[in-house]
JSON list of C-alpha atoms in Angstrom, two decimals:
[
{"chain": "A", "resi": 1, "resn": "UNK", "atom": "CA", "xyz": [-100.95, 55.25, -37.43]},
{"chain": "A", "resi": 2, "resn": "UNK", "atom": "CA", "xyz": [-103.45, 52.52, -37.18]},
{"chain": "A", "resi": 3, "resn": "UNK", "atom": "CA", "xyz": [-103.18, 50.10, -33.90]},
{"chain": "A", "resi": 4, "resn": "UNK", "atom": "CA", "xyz": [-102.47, 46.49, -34.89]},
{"chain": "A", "resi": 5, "resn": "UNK", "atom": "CA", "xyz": [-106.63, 46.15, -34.10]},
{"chain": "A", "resi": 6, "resn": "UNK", "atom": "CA", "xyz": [-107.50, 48.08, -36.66]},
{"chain": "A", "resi": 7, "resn": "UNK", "atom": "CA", "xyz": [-105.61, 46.97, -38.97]},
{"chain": "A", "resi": 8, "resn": "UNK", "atom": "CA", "xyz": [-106.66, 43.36, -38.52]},
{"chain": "A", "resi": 9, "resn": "UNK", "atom": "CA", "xyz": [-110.09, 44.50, -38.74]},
{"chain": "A", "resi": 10, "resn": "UNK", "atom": "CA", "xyz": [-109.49, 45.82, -42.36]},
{"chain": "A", "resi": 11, "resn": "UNK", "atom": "CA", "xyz": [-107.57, 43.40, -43.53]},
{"chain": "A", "resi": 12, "resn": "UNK", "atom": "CA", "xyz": [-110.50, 40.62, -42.12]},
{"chain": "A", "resi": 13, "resn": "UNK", "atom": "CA", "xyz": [-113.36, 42.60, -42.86]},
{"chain": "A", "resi": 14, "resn": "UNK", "atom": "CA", "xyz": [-113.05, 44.78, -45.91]},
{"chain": "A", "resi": 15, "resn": "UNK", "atom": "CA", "xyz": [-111.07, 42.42, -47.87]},
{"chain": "A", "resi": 16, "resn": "UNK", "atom": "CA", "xyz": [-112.84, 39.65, -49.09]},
{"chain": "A", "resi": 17, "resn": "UNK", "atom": "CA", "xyz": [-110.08, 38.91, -51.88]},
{"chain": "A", "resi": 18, "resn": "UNK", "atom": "CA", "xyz": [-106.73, 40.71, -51.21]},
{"chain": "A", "resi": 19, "resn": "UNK", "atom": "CA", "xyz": [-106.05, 40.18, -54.92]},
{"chain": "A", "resi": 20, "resn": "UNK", "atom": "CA", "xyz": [-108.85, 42.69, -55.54]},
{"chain": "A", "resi": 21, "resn": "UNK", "atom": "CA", "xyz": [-107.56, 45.49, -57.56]},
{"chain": "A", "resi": 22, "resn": "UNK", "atom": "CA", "xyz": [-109.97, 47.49, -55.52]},
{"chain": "A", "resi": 23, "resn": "UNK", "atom": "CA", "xyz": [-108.93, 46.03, -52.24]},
{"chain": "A", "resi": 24, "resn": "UNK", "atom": "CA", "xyz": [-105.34, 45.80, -52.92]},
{"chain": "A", "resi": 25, "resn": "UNK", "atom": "CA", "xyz": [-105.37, 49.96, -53.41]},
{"chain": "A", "resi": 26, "resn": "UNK", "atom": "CA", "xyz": [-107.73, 50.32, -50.38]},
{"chain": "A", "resi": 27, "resn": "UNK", "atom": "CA", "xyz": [-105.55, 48.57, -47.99]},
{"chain": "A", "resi": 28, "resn": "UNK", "atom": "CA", "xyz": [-101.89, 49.07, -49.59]},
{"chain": "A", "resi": 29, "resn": "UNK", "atom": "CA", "xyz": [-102.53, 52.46, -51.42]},
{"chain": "A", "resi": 30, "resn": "UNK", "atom": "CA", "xyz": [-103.58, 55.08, -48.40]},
{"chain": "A", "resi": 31, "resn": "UNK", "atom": "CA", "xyz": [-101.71, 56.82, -46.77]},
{"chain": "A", "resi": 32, "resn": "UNK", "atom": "CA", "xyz": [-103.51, 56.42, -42.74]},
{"chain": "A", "resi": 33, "resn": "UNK", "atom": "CA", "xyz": [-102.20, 52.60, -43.75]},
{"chain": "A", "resi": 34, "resn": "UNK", "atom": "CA", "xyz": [-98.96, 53.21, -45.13]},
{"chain": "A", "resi": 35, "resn": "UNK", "atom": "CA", "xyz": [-97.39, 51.46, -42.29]},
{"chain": "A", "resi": 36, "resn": "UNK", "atom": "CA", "xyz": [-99.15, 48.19, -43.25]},
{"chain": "A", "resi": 37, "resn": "UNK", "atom": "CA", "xyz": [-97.68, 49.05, -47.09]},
{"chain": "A", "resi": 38, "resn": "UNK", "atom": "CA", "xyz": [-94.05, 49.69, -45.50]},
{"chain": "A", "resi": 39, "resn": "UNK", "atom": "CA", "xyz": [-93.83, 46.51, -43.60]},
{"chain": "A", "resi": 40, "resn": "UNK", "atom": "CA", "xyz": [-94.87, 44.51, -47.17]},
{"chain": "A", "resi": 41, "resn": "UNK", "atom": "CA", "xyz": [-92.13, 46.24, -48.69]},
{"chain": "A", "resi": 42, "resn": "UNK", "atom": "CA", "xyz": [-89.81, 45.65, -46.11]},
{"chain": "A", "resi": 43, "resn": "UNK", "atom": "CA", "xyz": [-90.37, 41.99, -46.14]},
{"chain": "A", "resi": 44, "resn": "UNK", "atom": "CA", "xyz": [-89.68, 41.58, -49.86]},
{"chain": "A", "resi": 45, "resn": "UNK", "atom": "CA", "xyz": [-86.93, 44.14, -49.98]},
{"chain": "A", "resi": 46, "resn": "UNK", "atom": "CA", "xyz": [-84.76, 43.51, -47.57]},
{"chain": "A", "resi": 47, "resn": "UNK", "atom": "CA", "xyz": [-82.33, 41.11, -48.98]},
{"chain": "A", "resi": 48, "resn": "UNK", "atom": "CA", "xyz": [-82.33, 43.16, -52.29]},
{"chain": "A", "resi": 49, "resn": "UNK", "atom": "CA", "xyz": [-82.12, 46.50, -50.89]},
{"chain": "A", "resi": 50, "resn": "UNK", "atom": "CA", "xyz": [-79.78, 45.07, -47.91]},
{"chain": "A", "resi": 51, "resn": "UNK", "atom": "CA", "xyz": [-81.14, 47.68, -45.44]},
{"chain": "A", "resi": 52, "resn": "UNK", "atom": "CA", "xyz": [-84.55, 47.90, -43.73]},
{"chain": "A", "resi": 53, "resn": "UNK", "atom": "CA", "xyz": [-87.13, 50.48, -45.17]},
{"chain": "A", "resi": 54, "resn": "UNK", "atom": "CA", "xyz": [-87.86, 53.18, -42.73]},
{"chain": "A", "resi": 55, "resn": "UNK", "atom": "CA", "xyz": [-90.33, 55.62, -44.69]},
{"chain": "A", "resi": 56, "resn": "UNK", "atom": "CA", "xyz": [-92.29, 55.78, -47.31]},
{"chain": "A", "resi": 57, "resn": "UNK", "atom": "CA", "xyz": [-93.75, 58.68, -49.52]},
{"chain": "A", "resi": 58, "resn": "UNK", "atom": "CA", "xyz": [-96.94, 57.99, -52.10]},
{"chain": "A", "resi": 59, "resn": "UNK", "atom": "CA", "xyz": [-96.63, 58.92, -55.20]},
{"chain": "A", "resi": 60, "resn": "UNK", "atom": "CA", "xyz": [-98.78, 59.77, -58.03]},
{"chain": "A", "resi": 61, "resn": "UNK", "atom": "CA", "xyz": [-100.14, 56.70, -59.42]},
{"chain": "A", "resi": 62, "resn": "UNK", "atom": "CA", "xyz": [-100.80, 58.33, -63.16]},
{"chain": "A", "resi": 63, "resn": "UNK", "atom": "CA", "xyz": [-97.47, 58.56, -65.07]},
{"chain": "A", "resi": 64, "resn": "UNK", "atom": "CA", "xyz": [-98.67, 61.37, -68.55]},
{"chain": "A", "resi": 65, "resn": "UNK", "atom": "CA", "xyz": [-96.42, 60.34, -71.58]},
{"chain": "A", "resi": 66, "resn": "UNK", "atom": "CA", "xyz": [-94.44, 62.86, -72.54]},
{"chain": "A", "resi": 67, "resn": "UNK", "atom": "CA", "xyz": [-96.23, 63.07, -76.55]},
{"chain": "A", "resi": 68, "resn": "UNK", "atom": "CA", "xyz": [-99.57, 63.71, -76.73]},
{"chain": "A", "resi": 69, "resn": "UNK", "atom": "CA", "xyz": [-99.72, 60.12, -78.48]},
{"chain": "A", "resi": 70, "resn": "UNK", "atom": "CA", "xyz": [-98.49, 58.37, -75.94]},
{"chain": "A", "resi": 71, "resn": "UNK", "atom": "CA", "xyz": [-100.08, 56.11, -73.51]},
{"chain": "A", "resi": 72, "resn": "UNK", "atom": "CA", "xyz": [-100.90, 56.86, -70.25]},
{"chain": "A", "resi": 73, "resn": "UNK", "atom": "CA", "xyz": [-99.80, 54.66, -67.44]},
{"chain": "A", "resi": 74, "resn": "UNK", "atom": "CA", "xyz": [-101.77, 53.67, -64.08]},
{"chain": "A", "resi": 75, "resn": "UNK", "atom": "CA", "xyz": [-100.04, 52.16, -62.14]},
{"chain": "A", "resi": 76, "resn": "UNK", "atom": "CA", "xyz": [-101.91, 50.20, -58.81]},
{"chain": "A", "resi": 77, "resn": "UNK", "atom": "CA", "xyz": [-99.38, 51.29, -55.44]},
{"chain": "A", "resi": 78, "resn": "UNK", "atom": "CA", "xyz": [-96.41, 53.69, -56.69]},
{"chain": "A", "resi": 79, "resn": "UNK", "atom": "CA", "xyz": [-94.04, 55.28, -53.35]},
{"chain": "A", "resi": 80, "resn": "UNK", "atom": "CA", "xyz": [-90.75, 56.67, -53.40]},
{"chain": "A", "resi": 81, "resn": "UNK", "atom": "CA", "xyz": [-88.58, 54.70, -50.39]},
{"chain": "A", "resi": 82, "resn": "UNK", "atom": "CA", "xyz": [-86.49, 57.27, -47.61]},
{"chain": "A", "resi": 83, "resn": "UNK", "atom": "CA", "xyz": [-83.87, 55.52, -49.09]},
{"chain": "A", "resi": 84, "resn": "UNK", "atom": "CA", "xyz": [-83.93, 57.25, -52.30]},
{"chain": "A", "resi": 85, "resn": "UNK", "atom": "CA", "xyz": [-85.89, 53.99, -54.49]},
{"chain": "A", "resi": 86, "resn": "UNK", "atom": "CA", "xyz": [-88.65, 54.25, -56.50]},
{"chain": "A", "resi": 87, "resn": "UNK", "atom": "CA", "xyz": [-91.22, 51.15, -56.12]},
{"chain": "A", "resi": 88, "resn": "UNK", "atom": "CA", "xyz": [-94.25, 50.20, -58.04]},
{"chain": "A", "resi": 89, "resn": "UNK", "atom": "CA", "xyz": [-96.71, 46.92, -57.02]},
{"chain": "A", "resi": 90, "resn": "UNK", "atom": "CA", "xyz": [-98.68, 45.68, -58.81]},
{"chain": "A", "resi": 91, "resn": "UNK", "atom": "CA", "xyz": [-101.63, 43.01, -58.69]},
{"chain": "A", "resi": 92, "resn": "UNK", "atom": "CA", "xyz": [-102.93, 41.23, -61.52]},
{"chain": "A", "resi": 93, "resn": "UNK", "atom": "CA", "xyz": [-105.78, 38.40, -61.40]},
{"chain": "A", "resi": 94, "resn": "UNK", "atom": "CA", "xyz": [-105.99, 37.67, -65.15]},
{"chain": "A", "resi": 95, "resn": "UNK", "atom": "CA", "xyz": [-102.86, 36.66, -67.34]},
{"chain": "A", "resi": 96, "resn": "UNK", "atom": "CA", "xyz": [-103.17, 38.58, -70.41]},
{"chain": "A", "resi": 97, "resn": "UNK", "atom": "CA", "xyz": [-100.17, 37.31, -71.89]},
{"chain": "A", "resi": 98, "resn": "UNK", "atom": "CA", "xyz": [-98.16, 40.74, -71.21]},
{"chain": "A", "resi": 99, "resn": "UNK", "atom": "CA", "xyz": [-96.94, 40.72, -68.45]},
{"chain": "A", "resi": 100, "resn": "UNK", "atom": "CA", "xyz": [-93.04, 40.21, -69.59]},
{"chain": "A", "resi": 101, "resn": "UNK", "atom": "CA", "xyz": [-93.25, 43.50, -71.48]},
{"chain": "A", "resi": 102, "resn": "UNK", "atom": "CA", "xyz": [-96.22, 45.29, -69.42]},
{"chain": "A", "resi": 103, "resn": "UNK", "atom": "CA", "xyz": [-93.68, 45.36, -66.29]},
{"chain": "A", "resi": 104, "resn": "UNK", "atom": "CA", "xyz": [-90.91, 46.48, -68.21]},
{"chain": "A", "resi": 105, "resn": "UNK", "atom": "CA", "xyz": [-92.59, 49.15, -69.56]},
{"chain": "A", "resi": 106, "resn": "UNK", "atom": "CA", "xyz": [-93.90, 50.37, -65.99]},
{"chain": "A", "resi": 107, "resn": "UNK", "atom": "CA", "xyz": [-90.66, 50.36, -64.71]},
{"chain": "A", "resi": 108, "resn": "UNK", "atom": "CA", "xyz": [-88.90, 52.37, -67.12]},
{"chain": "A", "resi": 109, "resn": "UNK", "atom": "CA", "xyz": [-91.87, 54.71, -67.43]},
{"chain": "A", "resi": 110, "resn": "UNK", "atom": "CA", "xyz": [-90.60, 55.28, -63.38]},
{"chain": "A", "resi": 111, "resn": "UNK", "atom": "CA", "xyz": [-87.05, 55.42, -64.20]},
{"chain": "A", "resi": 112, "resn": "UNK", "atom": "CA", "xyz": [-87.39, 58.20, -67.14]},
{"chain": "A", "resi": 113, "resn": "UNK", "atom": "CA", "xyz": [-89.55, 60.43, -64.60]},
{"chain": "A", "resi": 114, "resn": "UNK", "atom": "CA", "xyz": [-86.20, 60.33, -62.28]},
{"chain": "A", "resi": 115, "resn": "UNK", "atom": "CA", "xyz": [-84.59, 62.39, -63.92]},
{"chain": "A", "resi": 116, "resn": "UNK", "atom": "CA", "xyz": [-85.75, 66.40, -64.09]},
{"chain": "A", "resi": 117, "resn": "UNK", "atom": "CA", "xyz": [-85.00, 68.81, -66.30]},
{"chain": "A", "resi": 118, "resn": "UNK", "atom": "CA", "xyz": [-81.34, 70.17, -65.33]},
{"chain": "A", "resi": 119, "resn": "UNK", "atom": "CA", "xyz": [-80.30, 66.84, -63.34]},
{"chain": "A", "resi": 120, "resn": "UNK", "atom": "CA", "xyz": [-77.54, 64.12, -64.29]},
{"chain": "A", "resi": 121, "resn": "UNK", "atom": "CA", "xyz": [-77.69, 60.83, -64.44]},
{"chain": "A", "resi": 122, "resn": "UNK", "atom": "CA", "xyz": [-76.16, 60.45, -61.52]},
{"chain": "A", "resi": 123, "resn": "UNK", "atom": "CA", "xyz": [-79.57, 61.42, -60.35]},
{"chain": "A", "resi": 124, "resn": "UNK", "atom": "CA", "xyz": [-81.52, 58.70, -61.79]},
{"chain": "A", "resi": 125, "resn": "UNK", "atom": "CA", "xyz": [-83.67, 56.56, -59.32]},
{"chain": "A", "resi": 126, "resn": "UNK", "atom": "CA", "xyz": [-83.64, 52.88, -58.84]},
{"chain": "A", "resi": 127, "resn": "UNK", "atom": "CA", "xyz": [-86.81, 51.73, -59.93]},
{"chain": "A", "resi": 128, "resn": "UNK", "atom": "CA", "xyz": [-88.64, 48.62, -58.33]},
{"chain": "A", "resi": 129, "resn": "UNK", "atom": "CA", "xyz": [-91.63, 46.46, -59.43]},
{"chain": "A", "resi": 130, "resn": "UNK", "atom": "CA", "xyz": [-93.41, 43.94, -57.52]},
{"chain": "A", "resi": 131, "resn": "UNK", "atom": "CA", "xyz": [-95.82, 41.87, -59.12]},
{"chain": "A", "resi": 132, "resn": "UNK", "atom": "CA", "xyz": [-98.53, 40.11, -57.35]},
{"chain": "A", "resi": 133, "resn": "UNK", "atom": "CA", "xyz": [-99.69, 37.03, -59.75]},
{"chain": "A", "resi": 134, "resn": "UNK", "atom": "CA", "xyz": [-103.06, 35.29, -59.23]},
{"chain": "A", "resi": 135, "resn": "UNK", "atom": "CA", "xyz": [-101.56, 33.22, -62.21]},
{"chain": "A", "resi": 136, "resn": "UNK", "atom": "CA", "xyz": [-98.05, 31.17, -62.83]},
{"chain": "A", "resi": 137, "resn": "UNK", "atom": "CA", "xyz": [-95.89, 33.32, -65.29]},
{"chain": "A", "resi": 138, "resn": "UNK", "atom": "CA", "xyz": [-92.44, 32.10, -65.00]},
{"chain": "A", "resi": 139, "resn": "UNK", "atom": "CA", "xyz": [-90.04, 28.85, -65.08]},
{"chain": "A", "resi": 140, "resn": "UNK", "atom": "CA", "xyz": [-89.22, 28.07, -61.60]},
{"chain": "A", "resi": 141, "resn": "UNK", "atom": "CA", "xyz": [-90.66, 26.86, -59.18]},
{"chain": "A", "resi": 142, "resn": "UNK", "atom": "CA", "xyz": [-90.58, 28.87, -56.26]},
{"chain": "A", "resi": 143, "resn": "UNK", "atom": "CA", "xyz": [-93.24, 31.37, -56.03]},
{"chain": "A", "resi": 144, "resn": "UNK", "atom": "CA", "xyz": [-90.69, 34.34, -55.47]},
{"chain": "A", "resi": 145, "resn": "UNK", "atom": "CA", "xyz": [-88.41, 35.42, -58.11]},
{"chain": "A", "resi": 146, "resn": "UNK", "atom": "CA", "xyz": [-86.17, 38.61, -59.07]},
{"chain": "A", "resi": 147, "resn": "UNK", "atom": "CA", "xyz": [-85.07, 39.68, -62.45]},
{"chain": "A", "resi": 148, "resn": "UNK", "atom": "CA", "xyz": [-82.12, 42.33, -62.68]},
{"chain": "A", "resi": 149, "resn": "UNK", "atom": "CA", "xyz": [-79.95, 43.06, -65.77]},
{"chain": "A", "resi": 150, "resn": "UNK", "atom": "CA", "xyz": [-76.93, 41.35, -65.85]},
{"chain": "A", "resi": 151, "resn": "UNK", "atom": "CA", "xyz": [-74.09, 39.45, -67.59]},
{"chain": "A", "resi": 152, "resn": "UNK", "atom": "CA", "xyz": [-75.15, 35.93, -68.36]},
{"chain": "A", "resi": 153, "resn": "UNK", "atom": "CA", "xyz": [-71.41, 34.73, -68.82]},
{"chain": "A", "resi": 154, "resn": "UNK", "atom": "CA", "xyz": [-70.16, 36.02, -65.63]},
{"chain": "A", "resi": 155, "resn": "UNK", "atom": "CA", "xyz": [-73.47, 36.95, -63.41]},
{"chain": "A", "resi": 156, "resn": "UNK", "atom": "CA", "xyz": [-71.98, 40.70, -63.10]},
{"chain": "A", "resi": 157, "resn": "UNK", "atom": "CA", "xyz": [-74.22, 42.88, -62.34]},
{"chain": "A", "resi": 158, "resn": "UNK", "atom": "CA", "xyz": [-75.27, 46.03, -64.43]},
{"chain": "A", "resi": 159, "resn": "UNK", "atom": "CA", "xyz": [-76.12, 48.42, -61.15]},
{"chain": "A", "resi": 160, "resn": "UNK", "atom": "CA", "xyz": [-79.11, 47.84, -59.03]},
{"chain": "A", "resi": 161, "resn": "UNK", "atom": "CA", "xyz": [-81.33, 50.91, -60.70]},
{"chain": "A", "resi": 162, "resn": "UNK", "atom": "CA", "xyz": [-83.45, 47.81, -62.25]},
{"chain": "A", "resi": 163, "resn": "UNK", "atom": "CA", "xyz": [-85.53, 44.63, -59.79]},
{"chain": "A", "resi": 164, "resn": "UNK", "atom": "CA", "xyz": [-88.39, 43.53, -61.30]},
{"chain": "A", "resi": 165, "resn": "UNK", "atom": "CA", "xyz": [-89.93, 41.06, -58.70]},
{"chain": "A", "resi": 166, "resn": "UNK", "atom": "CA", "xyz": [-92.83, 37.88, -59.54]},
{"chain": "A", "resi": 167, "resn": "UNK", "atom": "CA", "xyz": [-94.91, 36.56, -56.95]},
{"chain": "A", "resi": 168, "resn": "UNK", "atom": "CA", "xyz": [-96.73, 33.54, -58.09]},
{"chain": "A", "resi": 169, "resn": "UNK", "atom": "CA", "xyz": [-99.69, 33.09, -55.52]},
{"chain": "A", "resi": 170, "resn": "UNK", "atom": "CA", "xyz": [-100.45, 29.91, -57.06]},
{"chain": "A", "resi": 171, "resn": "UNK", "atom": "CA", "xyz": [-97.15, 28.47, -56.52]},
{"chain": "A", "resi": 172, "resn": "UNK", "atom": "CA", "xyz": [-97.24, 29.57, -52.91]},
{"chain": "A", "resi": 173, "resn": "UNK", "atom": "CA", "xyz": [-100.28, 28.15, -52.48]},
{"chain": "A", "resi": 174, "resn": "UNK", "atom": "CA", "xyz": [-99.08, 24.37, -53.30]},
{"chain": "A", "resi": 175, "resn": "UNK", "atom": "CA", "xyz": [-96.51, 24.13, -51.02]},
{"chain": "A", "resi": 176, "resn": "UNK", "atom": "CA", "xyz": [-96.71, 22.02, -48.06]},
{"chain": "A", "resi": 177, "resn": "UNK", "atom": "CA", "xyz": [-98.90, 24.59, -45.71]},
{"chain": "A", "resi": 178, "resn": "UNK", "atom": "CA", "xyz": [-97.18, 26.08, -42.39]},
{"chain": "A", "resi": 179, "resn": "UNK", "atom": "CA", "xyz": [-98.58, 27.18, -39.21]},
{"chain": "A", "resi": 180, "resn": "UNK", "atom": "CA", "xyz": [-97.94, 30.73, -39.61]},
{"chain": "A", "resi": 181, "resn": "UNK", "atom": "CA", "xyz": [-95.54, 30.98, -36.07]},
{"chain": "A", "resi": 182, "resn": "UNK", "atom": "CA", "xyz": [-93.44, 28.98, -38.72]},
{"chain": "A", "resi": 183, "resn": "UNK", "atom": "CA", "xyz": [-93.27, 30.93, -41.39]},
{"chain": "A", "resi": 184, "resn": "UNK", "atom": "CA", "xyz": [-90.80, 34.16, -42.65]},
{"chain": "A", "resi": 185, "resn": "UNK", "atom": "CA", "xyz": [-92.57, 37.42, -42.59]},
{"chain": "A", "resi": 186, "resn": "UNK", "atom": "CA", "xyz": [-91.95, 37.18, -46.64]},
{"chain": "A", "resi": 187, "resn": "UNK", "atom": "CA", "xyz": [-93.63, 34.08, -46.60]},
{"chain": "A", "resi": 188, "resn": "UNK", "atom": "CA", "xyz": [-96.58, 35.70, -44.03]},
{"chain": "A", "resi": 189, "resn": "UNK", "atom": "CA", "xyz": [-97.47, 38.24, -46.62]},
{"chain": "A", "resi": 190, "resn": "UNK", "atom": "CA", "xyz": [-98.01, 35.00, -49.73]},
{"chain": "A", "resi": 191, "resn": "UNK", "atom": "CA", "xyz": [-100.15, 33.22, -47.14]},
{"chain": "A", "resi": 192, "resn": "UNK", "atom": "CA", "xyz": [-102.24, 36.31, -47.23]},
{"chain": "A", "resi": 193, "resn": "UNK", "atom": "CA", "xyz": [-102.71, 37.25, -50.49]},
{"chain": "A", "resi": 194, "resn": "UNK", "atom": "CA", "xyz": [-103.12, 33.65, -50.82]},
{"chain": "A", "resi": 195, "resn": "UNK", "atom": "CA", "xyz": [-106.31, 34.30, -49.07]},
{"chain": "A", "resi": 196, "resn": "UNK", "atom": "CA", "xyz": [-106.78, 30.29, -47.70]},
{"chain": "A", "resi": 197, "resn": "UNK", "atom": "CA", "xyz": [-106.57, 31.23, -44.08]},
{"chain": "A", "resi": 198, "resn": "UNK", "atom": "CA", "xyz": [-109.24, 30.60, -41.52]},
{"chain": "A", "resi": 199, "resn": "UNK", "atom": "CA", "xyz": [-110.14, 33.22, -39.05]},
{"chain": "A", "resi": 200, "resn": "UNK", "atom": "CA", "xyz": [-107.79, 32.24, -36.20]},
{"chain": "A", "resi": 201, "resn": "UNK", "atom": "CA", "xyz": [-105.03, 32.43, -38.48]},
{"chain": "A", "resi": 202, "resn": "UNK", "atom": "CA", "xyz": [-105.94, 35.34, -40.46]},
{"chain": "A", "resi": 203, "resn": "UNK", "atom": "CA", "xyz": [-106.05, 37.04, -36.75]},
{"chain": "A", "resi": 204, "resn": "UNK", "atom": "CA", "xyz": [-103.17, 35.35, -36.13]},
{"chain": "A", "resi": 205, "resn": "UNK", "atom": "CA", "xyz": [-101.65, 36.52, -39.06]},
{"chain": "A", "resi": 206, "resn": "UNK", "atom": "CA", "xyz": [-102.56, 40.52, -38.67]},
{"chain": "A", "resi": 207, "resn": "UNK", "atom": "CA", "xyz": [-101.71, 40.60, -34.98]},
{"chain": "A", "resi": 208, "resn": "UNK", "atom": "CA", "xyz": [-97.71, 38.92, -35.46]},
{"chain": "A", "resi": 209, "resn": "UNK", "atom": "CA", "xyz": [-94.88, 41.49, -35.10]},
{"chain": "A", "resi": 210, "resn": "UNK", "atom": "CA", "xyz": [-93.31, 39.61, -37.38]},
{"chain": "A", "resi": 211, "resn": "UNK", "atom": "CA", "xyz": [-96.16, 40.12, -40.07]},
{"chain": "A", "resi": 212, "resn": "UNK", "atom": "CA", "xyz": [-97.64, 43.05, -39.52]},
{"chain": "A", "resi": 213, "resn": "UNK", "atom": "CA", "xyz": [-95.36, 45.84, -37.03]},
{"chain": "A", "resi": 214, "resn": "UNK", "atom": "CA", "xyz": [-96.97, 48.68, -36.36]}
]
């Protein structure tokens, strides 16, 4: 595991723009820096998952269709949770008008490769997206939201086996700013990827329990 030094000094140094596909994977997607990756997850999983995440286990990013046809899915960070959930993030700099369907479609590429040959349904994963937005996508006006499926009459919940998540860095990024001893460790992780910190609080930022545990 890395020491809360080094892992400022990546995040500082090596990551000019943490919206960088490139970045992004460097930082989130390896696995001597999985414990940076399981702290994100934690932050904006808690309340949904309603237990802390406690492991994580990479998984391979390349889902092969099951036709010959089909389309081939890359996905950016893919993990399976100790828990038993299957996550996905995401970051995407350009709006190319697809995201609606594009993150359906990841997620229930992850939720068909649950299930194996000889298994039940009971056996099906929860799958999980997160998508980081360098764009505004979505009605509201809070830069976090969560979509599930559900009944609009009543607000019943189907199960929990589908959370597709939106994080609008934009939307983040025009609310009134906070000194980051102030903030949630949710709201820790925007102000990074919003990527409008100075050094002191960037340092600040890496070296907070409440940000970044190691």
């Amino acid at each position: 595991m890395l020491t809360k030094e080094q892992m400022f000094q990546e995040l500082n140094e090596k990551t000019f723009n943490p919206m960088n596909d490139v970045a992004f994977k460097f930082i989130f997607g390896k696995e001597e820096r999985k414990n940076i990756t399981l702290d994100f997850l934690d932050a904006f999983l808690y309340e949904r998952l309603e237990h802390h995440i406690t492991g994580i286990t990479y998984k391979n990013t390349e889902l092969v269709p099951l036709a010959e046809d089909g389309k081939l899915t890359r996905l950016d960070v893919r993990c399976d949770l100790s828990s038993g959930e299957q996550v996905d993030v995401e970051v995407q700099v350009l709006n190319l008008k697809n995201m609606r369907r594009r993150t359906l479609y990841y997620w229930a590429q992850m939720y068909l490769f649950s299930l194996a040959r000889g298994q039940t349904y009971r056996d099906l994963k929860p799958a999980i997206t997160i998508n980081i937005l360098a764009f505004e996508l979505l009605p509201q006006k809070a830069p976090l939201a969560m979509y599930t499926i559900m009944n609009p009459e009543t607000g019943d919940e189907l199960n929990k086996d589908l959370s597709l998540f939106f994080v609008e860095i934009p939307k983040f990024a025009r609310e009134p700013k906070k000194k980051i001893s102030e903030m949630t460790k949710m709201e820790r992780w925007m102000a990074y990827f919003a990527n409008q910190l100075d050094d002191h609080e960037r340092e600040e930022l890496a070296m907070s329990d409440a940000a970044i545990s190691g």
